[in-house]
Each structure stands twice: as structure tokens, then as C-alpha cells.
Amino acid sequence: MSAEQVEDELGHAEARIEREAMDYDVVIVGAGPAGLSAAIRLKQKALDAGEEVSVAVVEKGSEVGAHILSGAVIDPAGLRVLFPDWEAKGAPLETAVTEDRFILLGKRSATDISWLPMPSFMKNHGCYIASLANLCRWLATQAEELGVEVYPGMSASELVYEDGALKGVVAGMFGIAKDGAHKPDYQPGIELRGRYVFLAEGVRGSLSKMVQAKYGLCEDTDVQKYGLGIKELWQVPDEVFQPGLVQHTLGWPLDDKTGGGSWMYHFGENYVSIGFVVHLNYKNPYLSPFDEFQRFKTHPAVAKFLKGGKRIAYGARAIVEGGVQSVPKLVFPGGVLLGDSAGFVNVPRLKGSHNAVRSGILAADAAFEALRSGRSSDTLDGYQLAYDHSEIKKELMLVRNAKPLLTRLGTFKGTIAAGVDMTVTNLTGGFSFLGTLKHKKTDAASTGLAKDYDPIVYPKPDGVVSFDKLSSVFISNTNHDEDQPSHLKLKDPSVPIRVNLPKYGEPARLYCPAGVYEVVQDDAAHDPRFVINAQNCVHCKTCDIKDPSQNIVWTTPEGGGGPNYPNM
């Protein structure tokens, strides 16, 4: 797909609107760990050198952290570079890991497989259980104290180019009605222009997709791979709370050919972070990741930790899983990709925030040197070079075959083979007898045909441990202004009923963890309709990834819309 087609499908190829502009040295899209770390590092470098560098961070969530969701067991390696005294400064890394468990679940059984061969870096000793959203809120405070301008509630919806280079973004468009008319509160947005623009949007960012297509950043890489992570936050009584416990599981309720697993972390004030990941290359179009998660929680080895507790938050997001094989070229004229926009998650470790922070630091160092040299809008090759020799790439190289082995061999055999391969690569400094295995299909192309599978009948939620989608979305505090154009766009509105329903059973109604998509049959006399409840969207972007016809395009809604995650 050409860059022009991508811009058309995202609705950005419209006539140019005259807008006010604000100029900065660096404009950063996304107030996650990557974007905020880059902003902080730029200001730290400028302060040390006695120079001025202007930095703006734009964030689509209503506040910093509103859209941040992760397990999260956090490796402070990146944070320690930014703030060697992070503990004294009060960084909210709440609970040190005290125990690691790795469990294989059968329908009623639970077998401890922590003895399987795994390299030392897979252990969580020295890591902390915390809310990544709260860590980002803390990072934003540190950034603002250094002089960074942080703008929450401002969606960056368009890119600004000049002479072939990225020069900025359009942020803060408001007041467009569903029919495209301008409402009384219409605002055309402003251009935030930078000598360099950092894209740190997270997984499957809409602007990142556009620059990858425009500049061919993925031409020499494997296809990107993804998972869907669904999370609940519980508060439990003392008798089941085990502070510092980290437990991961494989197996039931997923079959051996469907990749995924769970996490459960105990931290803070009797909090239990519990979640489930389904790799989005699954084949069965009748599978519902949300319902697999609800079923998982009924297992005796899991339910006992939730007994007497209360579910207080819910959310979901896609996880980038391709690894080093799928990392695109990181630099292009005028800008760079950071964090999950670049794909730096270490899938076997279930960690990415430490590499996101590291990437922000590397990009900031390269940009600061360019700014000091008087350069502007060129390609920051120093960042690409720094990544090629970084701890990020070294770490990803050690685990590069884990995801392909799981895909080829299934969960059980693939886990054993991945453990052996990671141990060898760790001992040899990166050598593997397997070389570097490739990813073959996109997750969308992996979807099987409905005729080859039987529909899955999921148990009815009990309202105690398992729940329905709508009550879950309610506690995600998700909200969008109903009178705005849908940010979930169909390239061809006829495809869901004409193609996806007969061929795949229209899996959007099942893979979406927020009940956004429905196939509605009003009565026997009418054809079914495809309904998009865009107000429910928690911005996980699974639809953009998994739709087998690649007909759904996720774009940014008005700023401030979407979930408002507390402590997630």
C-alpha cells in the first residue's frame, strides 16, 4: 500500500486547513515511558550543557497515564539511567518481586514447571511490580519540572511534511460532528512543529503506520506480530494476598495450537494485577480472547487468589511481539520511532517498558547532538547506530526464536525448545543453532475459515469471578463524544457482511474485548447489519491488526476520549 493510500484510508488527505503553529526543537507524540523518557533526557542534556532545548509532548488520553496499561513487572534498568536516585525521588515502583512461579494448567490441574531450562535473565529478581500508568504520571511530573511542555487530551491526528521531511503534527482538533459539519465548539487544531518529531504512540500507532509506509521502513523486516493483553485489577483480602508474588501460566483454557498465557502479580495495597494474553495469530475465528480470560479465572489454582476480592478496573491493549526480526528502520527524514511504535517488547520476559525508556534515551542523545550541530529535519542516523549496538538489540537477539518456535511447535514443545534456545544464545553471546527464524504470516492472514471450526460455547459469567464485556468496559471509564465521526473506519462498508460473515463468521464481534462490533439481525425479513459501537472502544487496536480482510482502520478520536485507567 502506498503512502498516499494510507493517508486516504486514515482520512488525512483532505484540503489543507490554515492553522496556528507552535515551534519546538523536538515534538514527541505519546506520553508513555518512551516519549517521556526522551523528553526528560533532552532536558537533562541541555541543562548539563547550559543550553536551551524546547520540547513538547502531546498525549491523546485525558491525562498522562489514562491510556497506559501493562502487567506490570518493571525492570528499572532504563529508569536507572535517567534517574540513578529514582528511589529517593519517589518513583512509584511499589513492590519488589519476592517469588517467581511458572505453572502449566490443565482443565483442573496445575503443574509447576519453574524447573524448565530458562536463562537467568528470564527471572524477575531485582524487578518491581507496579502500575505503569502511575509510573508515567510520575515521569510526566519530572519532565514538567525540567521545563517540558506536556499537553494531555490532545490527539495528534495528522502529519505535517515539508520538503519530504516530517516537520510536525496536527493536534487538538475538536468539534467535528458525525456528518462532518463543524459544531459551535469547532477547533481546527494547531500545528506542533519540530526540528525533529518523535513518534512514541505505542502499539500500531496510526501515525507510525503512515510514516512506515511513506518511507518504506518495513521493507527489509519480517511482518510484525501481536498479542492481545486483557487485564483486570483486583483488591483482595489479606488471607489471599501474597505481596511480591509473580505467577505466569501456560495451557488451559487455550489449546496447544493457540499461543498465550496469563500473569498474576500481587503488589501495593492488596492489589492483584491479573491478565491474559492471546497471540493474535490464532486460527479459530470463533475464539474470543475476552471469554477465554473469564474462563481462565475460574480455574481452582487462580480463583483461590480472588476469593473475597473485588474487581476494580479493566482494560485491554495489543502487545507487539515480532521481536528483533520485525523491528523497522527507526529513522526517517525529520523523525524517529520509539518504544512500542518500534517493537522493542521482549516477549518471553513479558517486558517492554525498560526498553521503551532505553529507546527514548538513545533517540534523545542523537537529537541533542544534531541540535547542537545546527542540524534540522535530517535523518538521525546516530539513533539507528546506537540501537544497533544497544542493550535493546542485544536483549532481543537472545530471545529472537522464542515466538517463531511457539508458532511452529505449539505451546508445550515450543516453550521447551525456546527455553533451550534462549539458554544457548545466552551462554554463547547470541549464537543459535537455529540462526534467526522468520515470521511467515501476518496475524490477519492466520485466521482460519469458519467452515473448518465449530462455534465455541462459553459459560455464562457468574458475576463473582467472571464477567461480561459491557460491565467490564464500564469500569474502564471509557467515554467518547457520541457526536463525532467514528474513529473506526471501514475501507469498504460492505465487507463485514458480504465477506467476513460468510467466510470467517465475522470475528470482529469476538476478538474485540470491548463489544465494539456487532452483527445485528433485526428480523428474518432483513439482512444482518454490522454495527460499530465506537463509544465502547478501549483503544487496544486489535481490530486494526486481526481483521482478516484488513478492512478496519483504527484512527485517533478527539483528544480525551477512550479509557481512563486508574492504577493500571
XYZ file of C-alpha atoms in Angstrom:
568
model
C 0.000 0.000 0.000
C 1.372 3.391 -0.953
C 1.797 6.251 1.492
C -0.944 8.127 -0.344
C -3.366 5.208 0.100
C -2.554 5.028 3.792
C -3.223 8.728 4.184
C -6.508 8.360 2.280
C -7.697 5.485 4.440
C -6.865 7.406 7.613
C -8.713 10.456 6.433
C -5.667 12.714 6.272
C -5.623 13.526 2.578
C -8.029 16.435 2.889
C -7.546 20.009 1.775
C -5.012 21.856 3.871
C -6.530 23.942 6.648
C -4.917 27.113 7.859
C -3.885 26.637 11.472
C -1.809 28.333 14.105
C 1.621 26.813 14.618
C 3.906 26.408 17.601
C 7.598 25.690 17.028
C 9.798 23.450 19.177
C 13.135 21.781 18.858
C 11.547 18.365 19.437
C 7.883 17.343 19.317
C 7.011 13.982 20.881
C 3.752 12.117 20.226
C 2.780 9.960 23.176
C 3.319 10.378 26.926
C 4.243 6.770 27.610
C 7.564 5.582 29.031
C 9.396 6.066 25.713
C 8.151 9.567 24.927
C 8.524 10.917 28.456
C 11.992 9.418 28.850
C 13.091 11.062 25.610
C 11.736 14.414 26.790
C 13.455 14.122 30.174
C 16.773 13.096 28.640
C 16.731 16.018 26.194
C 16.202 18.468 29.026
C 18.852 16.809 31.190
C 21.396 17.022 28.351
C 20.540 20.660 27.724
C 20.813 21.506 31.417
C 24.218 19.813 31.688
C 25.444 21.714 28.627
C 23.990 25.053 29.722
C 21.821 25.236 26.600
C 18.135 25.596 25.800
C 16.125 22.862 24.074
C 12.358 23.248 23.727
C 10.352 20.024 23.975
C 6.614 19.361 23.699
C 4.822 16.082 24.427
C 1.297 15.585 23.113
C -0.917 12.858 24.613
C -4.357 11.721 23.425
C -5.502 10.487 26.847
C -7.438 12.825 29.105
C -4.406 12.826 31.395
C -0.976 11.231 31.338
C -1.461 7.567 32.194
C -5.124 7.420 31.165
C -4.338 5.082 28.263
C -1.368 3.267 29.803
C -1.932 -0.397 30.614
C 0.618 -3.074 31.391
C 1.013 -6.080 33.693
C 3.437 -4.802 35.037
C 6.663 -6.215 36.369
C 9.110 -3.421 35.670
C 12.838 -3.799 35.158
C 14.310 -0.477 36.377
C 17.380 -0.756 34.102
C 16.290 2.105 31.843
C 14.895 4.234 34.643
C 18.195 3.938 36.496
C 19.982 5.670 33.600
C 17.594 8.604 33.720
C 17.458 8.851 37.495
C 20.172 6.978 39.410
C 18.375 8.188 42.551
C 14.897 7.114 41.424
C 14.098 5.596 44.808
C 14.909 8.816 46.668
C 12.866 10.769 44.127
C 9.836 8.613 44.922
C 9.348 6.710 41.668
C 6.247 4.552 42.263
C 7.835 1.121 41.869
C 5.863 -0.265 44.744
C 6.678 -3.888 45.451
C 9.890 -5.837 44.881
C 9.389 -9.293 43.350
C 9.836 -11.966 46.013
C 8.680 -15.150 44.258
C 8.525 -16.404 40.648
C 6.143 -19.194 39.637
C 5.600 -20.714 36.201
C 2.569 -23.029 36.039
C 1.187 -25.348 33.341
C -2.600 -25.553 33.662
C -4.823 -28.444 32.700
C -8.592 -28.191 32.988
C -8.399 -28.929 36.720
C -4.663 -29.465 37.271
C -1.781 -27.078 37.924
C 1.796 -28.292 37.428
C 4.744 -26.166 38.498
C 7.202 -26.081 35.581
C 9.533 -23.443 37.001
C 12.310 -26.037 36.720
C 12.328 -25.889 32.902
C 15.613 -24.642 31.376
C 15.491 -20.857 31.249
C 18.365 -18.359 31.212
C 18.880 -16.170 34.239
C 17.547 -13.048 32.523
C 14.091 -14.655 32.492
C 13.919 -14.367 36.272
C 12.339 -11.327 37.881
C 14.832 -10.836 40.695
C 15.563 -7.106 41.008
C 12.296 -6.122 39.292
C 9.263 -4.384 40.759
C 5.512 -4.857 40.497
C 3.787 -1.543 39.886
C 1.293 0.432 37.849
C 2.948 1.575 34.620
C 0.271 4.260 34.328
C 1.327 5.701 37.689
C 4.993 5.492 36.718
C 4.182 7.545 33.600
C 2.346 10.095 35.721
C 5.470 10.389 37.863
C 7.686 10.703 34.781
C 5.449 13.480 33.458
C 5.910 15.383 36.723
C 9.689 15.022 36.412
C 9.528 16.196 32.792
C 7.466 19.272 33.601
C 9.835 20.221 36.429
C 12.607 20.233 33.816
C 10.577 22.505 31.518
C 8.950 20.035 29.145
C 5.537 21.168 27.907
C 3.091 18.254 28.260
C -0.299 18.520 26.531
C -2.767 15.787 27.560
C -6.162 15.479 25.896
C -4.657 16.395 22.516
C -4.860 13.754 19.794
C -2.215 14.016 17.099
C -4.318 13.205 14.061
C -2.275 14.374 11.064
C 1.334 14.631 9.967
C 2.937 17.779 8.576
C 5.584 17.343 5.886
C 7.905 19.847 4.277
C 10.391 19.108 1.503
C 9.994 15.376 2.041
C 10.702 15.507 5.773
C 8.358 15.204 8.741
C 8.051 18.655 10.282
C 5.298 18.262 12.839
C 1.842 17.038 13.732
C -1.643 18.469 13.892
C -3.071 18.132 17.388
C -6.209 19.247 19.163
C -8.901 19.030 16.502
C -12.302 19.256 18.201
C -15.916 19.924 17.353
C -16.493 17.930 14.157
C -19.938 16.302 14.081
C -20.693 12.822 12.800
C -21.861 14.239 9.488
C -18.640 16.233 9.109
C -20.203 19.583 9.967
C -18.434 21.977 12.300
C -20.109 22.263 15.695
C -20.112 25.536 17.705
C -17.024 24.414 19.636
C -15.066 23.531 16.477
C -11.312 23.908 16.706
C -9.130 23.114 13.659
C -6.198 22.147 15.866
C -2.715 23.562 15.885
C 0.478 22.534 14.161
C 3.150 21.499 16.611
C 6.262 21.830 14.510
C 9.653 20.468 15.486
C 13.142 20.293 14.135
C 12.650 16.616 14.960
C 9.481 14.627 15.649
C 9.489 11.515 17.843
C 6.626 9.043 17.385
C 6.027 7.164 20.642
C 2.375 6.258 20.139
C 2.593 2.693 21.408
C 1.474 -0.397 19.541
C 0.114 0.028 15.997
C 0.069 3.802 16.148
C -1.853 5.364 13.276
C 0.825 7.999 12.541
C 3.577 5.403 12.824
C 1.778 3.256 10.233
C 1.767 6.210 7.884
C 5.478 7.021 8.146
C 6.395 3.336 7.855
C 4.503 3.210 4.571
C 5.730 6.578 3.278
C 9.400 5.885 3.915
C 9.404 2.099 3.399
C 10.675 1.468 6.935
C 9.498 -2.168 6.975
C 10.798 -3.243 3.563
C 13.687 -5.305 4.958
C 11.958 -6.773 8.007
C 9.629 -9.649 8.823
C 5.934 -8.960 9.279
C 5.076 -7.626 12.705
C 3.329 -9.980 15.156
C 0.982 -9.097 18.000
C -0.837 -10.380 21.042
C -3.886 -9.086 22.861
C -3.452 -8.485 26.581
C -6.583 -8.179 28.724
C -6.171 -7.036 32.312
C -8.190 -6.687 35.475
C -7.116 -5.076 38.727
C -8.487 -6.629 41.899
C -8.248 -5.728 45.548
C -8.212 -8.838 47.715
C -8.350 -9.670 51.439
C -5.207 -10.284 53.496
C -5.676 -14.036 53.639
C -5.117 -14.490 49.886
C -2.692 -11.598 49.316
C 0.979 -12.523 48.784
C 2.964 -9.305 48.193
C 5.727 -9.753 45.642
C 4.285 -12.917 44.070
C 4.731 -13.211 40.295
C 2.882 -16.103 38.666
C 2.655 -16.909 34.966
C 0.722 -19.781 33.389
C 0.519 -21.623 30.093
C -2.088 -24.082 28.911
C -5.781 -24.212 29.787
C -8.127 -22.795 28.636
C -6.174 -22.430 25.364
C -5.353 -25.495 23.299
C -1.753 -26.308 22.427
C -2.011 -24.694 18.988
C -3.235 -21.358 20.336
C -0.478 -19.254 21.836
C -0.914 -17.286 25.004
C -0.895 -17.404 28.774
C -1.574 -15.458 31.920
C 0.027 -13.286 34.546
C -0.857 -12.587 38.155
C 1.087 -10.071 40.247
C 0.485 -9.126 43.911
C 1.535 -5.597 44.886
C 0.736 -2.396 46.698
C -2.317 -2.135 48.921
C -3.654 -5.671 48.446
C -3.781 -5.260 44.669
C -3.736 -8.225 42.320
C -2.981 -7.477 38.669
C -4.359 -10.403 36.688
C -4.393 -10.705 32.955
C -4.430 -12.953 29.934
C -2.562 -12.751 26.621
C -3.719 -14.415 23.419
C -1.292 -14.340 20.494
C -3.234 -12.871 17.583
C -2.013 -15.447 15.084
C -4.688 -17.832 16.389
C -6.648 -19.679 13.713
C -10.094 -20.398 15.135
C -12.310 -17.452 14.103
C -14.797 -18.345 16.857
C -12.283 -17.770 19.633
C -12.992 -14.874 21.988
C -9.906 -13.749 23.939
C -12.115 -11.953 26.464
C -14.139 -15.065 27.213
C -11.013 -17.227 27.399
C -9.754 -14.844 30.093
C -13.009 -15.056 32.030
C -12.916 -18.846 31.815
C -9.278 -18.902 32.948
C -10.151 -17.131 36.202
C -12.475 -19.981 37.208
C -9.554 -22.436 37.455
C -9.074 -23.505 41.102
C -5.390 -22.505 41.017
C -6.436 -18.969 40.047
C -9.820 -18.408 41.657
C -8.392 -19.042 45.134
C -6.380 -15.804 44.878
C -9.504 -13.791 44.008
C -11.723 -15.234 46.732
C -13.414 -12.463 48.664
C -11.865 -9.817 46.418
C -13.347 -7.044 44.299
C -12.623 -6.251 40.668
C -11.923 -2.507 40.458
C -10.562 -1.884 36.947
C -10.489 -3.433 33.468
C -8.656 -2.736 30.233
C -7.024 -4.191 27.147
C -4.279 -3.391 24.677
C -2.370 -5.023 21.876
C 1.192 -6.166 22.518
C 3.900 -6.032 19.864
C 5.505 -9.480 19.633
C 7.587 -9.703 16.453
C 10.913 -9.130 18.176
C 14.154 -8.162 16.514
C 13.135 -9.695 13.161
C 10.252 -7.246 12.882
C 11.839 -4.024 14.138
C 11.528 -1.496 11.286
C 14.107 1.035 10.296
C 13.887 3.512 13.155
C 14.812 6.771 11.443
C 13.444 8.807 8.557
C 13.783 12.440 7.467
C 12.742 14.561 10.410
C 11.755 11.840 12.851
C 12.179 8.550 14.675
C 10.141 5.653 16.097
C 10.365 4.879 19.817
C 9.239 2.161 22.212
C 6.300 0.006 21.183
C 5.934 2.009 17.971
C 9.236 0.388 17.023
C 8.541 -3.017 18.587
C 11.011 -3.408 21.451
C 8.986 -5.790 23.653
C 10.847 -8.834 24.962
C 8.024 -11.366 24.618
C 9.423 -14.230 26.742
C 10.157 -11.788 29.580
C 6.746 -10.121 29.165
C 8.515 -6.776 29.415
C 8.907 -3.757 27.195
C 8.823 -0.628 29.343
C 12.537 -0.812 30.203
C 13.416 -0.966 26.503
C 10.969 1.849 25.783
C 12.842 4.021 28.278
C 16.176 2.995 26.763
C 14.980 3.875 23.260
C 13.863 7.317 24.416
C 17.312 7.926 25.899
C 19.102 6.814 22.713
C 16.927 8.982 20.472
C 17.281 11.995 22.758
C 21.078 11.681 22.768
C 21.161 11.568 18.964
C 18.770 14.503 18.605
C 20.647 16.629 21.125
C 23.903 16.199 19.224
C 22.149 17.079 15.981
C 20.590 20.194 17.508
C 23.946 21.315 18.891
C 25.396 20.937 15.407
C 22.667 23.155 13.963
C 21.023 20.324 12.047
C 17.293 20.063 11.465
C 14.911 17.598 9.803
C 17.652 15.299 8.561
C 17.793 11.581 9.325
C 19.030 10.859 12.854
C 21.337 8.061 11.841
C 23.006 8.304 15.242
C 19.900 6.829 16.827
C 19.818 3.907 14.405
C 23.514 3.255 15.011
C 23.054 3.478 18.773
C 20.196 0.947 18.640
C 22.302 -1.443 16.547
C 24.887 -1.525 19.356
C 22.463 -1.204 22.266
C 21.292 -3.360 25.159
C 17.865 -3.300 23.481
C 19.033 -5.153 20.400
C 21.332 -7.435 22.370
C 18.426 -8.485 24.596
C 16.062 -9.038 21.669
C 18.668 -11.113 19.837
C 18.865 -13.524 22.786
C 15.139 -14.304 22.564
C 14.631 -13.959 18.814
C 13.495 -17.531 18.177
C 11.031 -17.887 21.054
C 7.977 -16.543 19.221
C 8.634 -18.491 15.973
C 9.192 -21.719 17.931
C 5.894 -21.309 19.754
C 4.155 -20.770 16.416
C 5.792 -23.816 14.773
C 5.760 -26.328 17.626
C 2.799 -25.333 19.763
C 2.756 -24.105 23.325
C 4.278 -27.018 25.244
C 7.008 -28.185 22.852
C 7.631 -24.608 21.738
C 8.170 -23.456 25.314
C 10.735 -26.182 25.968
C 12.530 -25.538 22.660
C 12.517 -21.784 23.277
C 13.963 -22.285 26.749
C 16.815 -24.382 25.375
C 17.483 -21.952 22.517
C 17.499 -18.921 24.830
C 19.872 -20.697 27.189
C 22.276 -21.441 24.312
C 22.132 -17.898 22.925
C 22.720 -16.503 26.415
C 25.755 -18.744 27.015
C 27.246 -18.075 23.576
C 26.576 -14.352 23.463
C 23.946 -14.583 20.735
C 24.756 -17.677 18.681
C 21.870 -20.073 17.967
C 21.976 -23.372 16.088
C 18.674 -22.246 14.552
C 20.028 -18.968 13.231
C 17.179 -16.463 13.157
C 13.775 -17.964 12.438
C 11.311 -15.960 10.365
C 7.715 -14.927 10.873
C 5.696 -16.152 7.906
C 2.162 -14.696 8.033
C 0.503 -11.632 9.399
C -1.900 -12.268 12.254
C -4.802 -11.309 10.000
C -3.752 -13.858 7.374
C -3.521 -16.562 10.046
C -7.273 -16.528 10.642
C -8.955 -19.774 9.604
C -12.245 -20.264 7.759
C -15.465 -20.593 9.718
C -16.406 -23.805 7.900
C -13.379 -25.572 9.395
C -14.304 -24.865 13.026
C -17.219 -25.320 15.383
C -18.509 -22.299 17.296
C -17.260 -22.126 20.895
C -19.936 -22.068 23.577
C -18.567 -20.091 26.520
C -20.014 -20.426 30.031
C -22.254 -17.662 31.294
C -20.386 -15.224 33.597
C -21.038 -15.794 37.283
C -20.613 -12.127 38.281
C -18.189 -13.175 41.006
C -15.020 -14.218 39.199
C -16.141 -13.955 35.564
C -17.961 -11.038 33.953
C -19.452 -9.784 30.670
C -17.903 -7.279 28.282
C -20.207 -4.340 28.935
C -19.788 -4.371 32.720
C -16.043 -4.635 32.107
C -15.966 -1.650 29.754
C -17.927 0.308 32.362
C -15.102 0.022 34.907
C -12.528 1.035 32.284
C -14.143 4.503 32.482
C -14.268 4.634 28.694
C -16.051 7.561 27.103
C -16.199 9.244 23.697
C -18.290 12.156 22.499
C -21.029 10.390 20.532
C -21.396 13.217 18.011
C -18.051 12.848 16.280
C -17.000 10.832 13.228
C -16.257 7.237 14.136
C -12.531 6.728 14.626
C -13.028 3.108 13.488
C -13.176 3.347 9.731
C -14.149 0.737 7.158
C -12.369 0.866 3.812
C -15.410 -0.889 2.310
C -18.581 -0.874 4.457
C -19.928 -3.945 2.657
C -17.040 -6.260 3.629
C -18.158 -7.255 7.165
C -21.468 -8.775 5.961
C -20.552 -9.611 2.371
C -17.151 -11.229 3.041
C -16.266 -11.639 6.707
C -19.592 -13.049 7.919
C -19.898 -15.974 5.480
C -16.177 -16.660 5.266
C -14.987 -16.137 8.842
C -18.156 -15.748 10.935
C -17.239 -12.035 11.273
C -14.662 -12.474 14.060
C -14.656 -8.755 14.979
C -17.629 -9.434 17.265
C -15.431 -11.906 19.170
C -11.840 -10.629 19.114
C -12.811 -7.125 20.271
C -12.536 -7.077 24.086
C -14.934 -4.148 24.423
C -18.052 -5.180 22.500
C -17.485 -2.542 19.835
C -18.553 -4.704 16.885
C -21.886 -6.488 16.486
C -23.722 -8.358 13.765
C -27.385 -7.484 14.300
C -30.335 -9.339 12.786
C -33.406 -7.146 13.276
C -35.861 -9.771 11.994
C -35.996 -12.558 9.458
C -37.145 -10.169 6.731
C -33.961 -8.090 6.804
C -30.339 -8.811 6.090
C -27.945 -8.659 9.048
C -26.247 -5.359 9.794
C -22.725 -4.624 11.007
C -22.842 -2.203 13.934
C -19.858 -0.275 15.318
C -20.275 0.943 18.902
C -17.263 3.252 18.756
C -18.054 4.745 22.163
C -17.002 1.420 23.781
C -13.509 1.393 22.240
C -10.656 0.979 24.751
C -8.042 1.761 22.061
C -6.441 -1.708 22.065
C -6.240 -1.651 18.212
C -6.864 -5.394 17.883
C -9.378 -4.761 15.085
C -6.751 -2.961 13.008
C -4.477 -5.987 13.439
C -6.726 -9.071 13.333
C -9.472 -8.241 10.830
C -8.868 -10.972 8.215
C -9.862 -8.660 5.367
C -7.789 -5.765 6.766
C -10.824 -3.597 6.255
C -10.889 -1.865 9.655
C -8.585 1.094 10.206
C -8.097 2.474 13.717
C -7.571 6.232 13.857
C -7.394 8.699 16.734
C -10.683 10.098 18.057
C -10.950 13.512 19.653
C -8.464 14.061 22.433
C -9.538 12.939 25.872
C -11.693 10.103 24.528
C -11.182 6.459 25.346
C -10.423 4.759 28.646
C -9.363 6.464 31.847
C -7.324 3.830 33.620
C -6.665 4.189 37.355
C -3.622 2.324 38.697
C -3.274 0.240 35.513
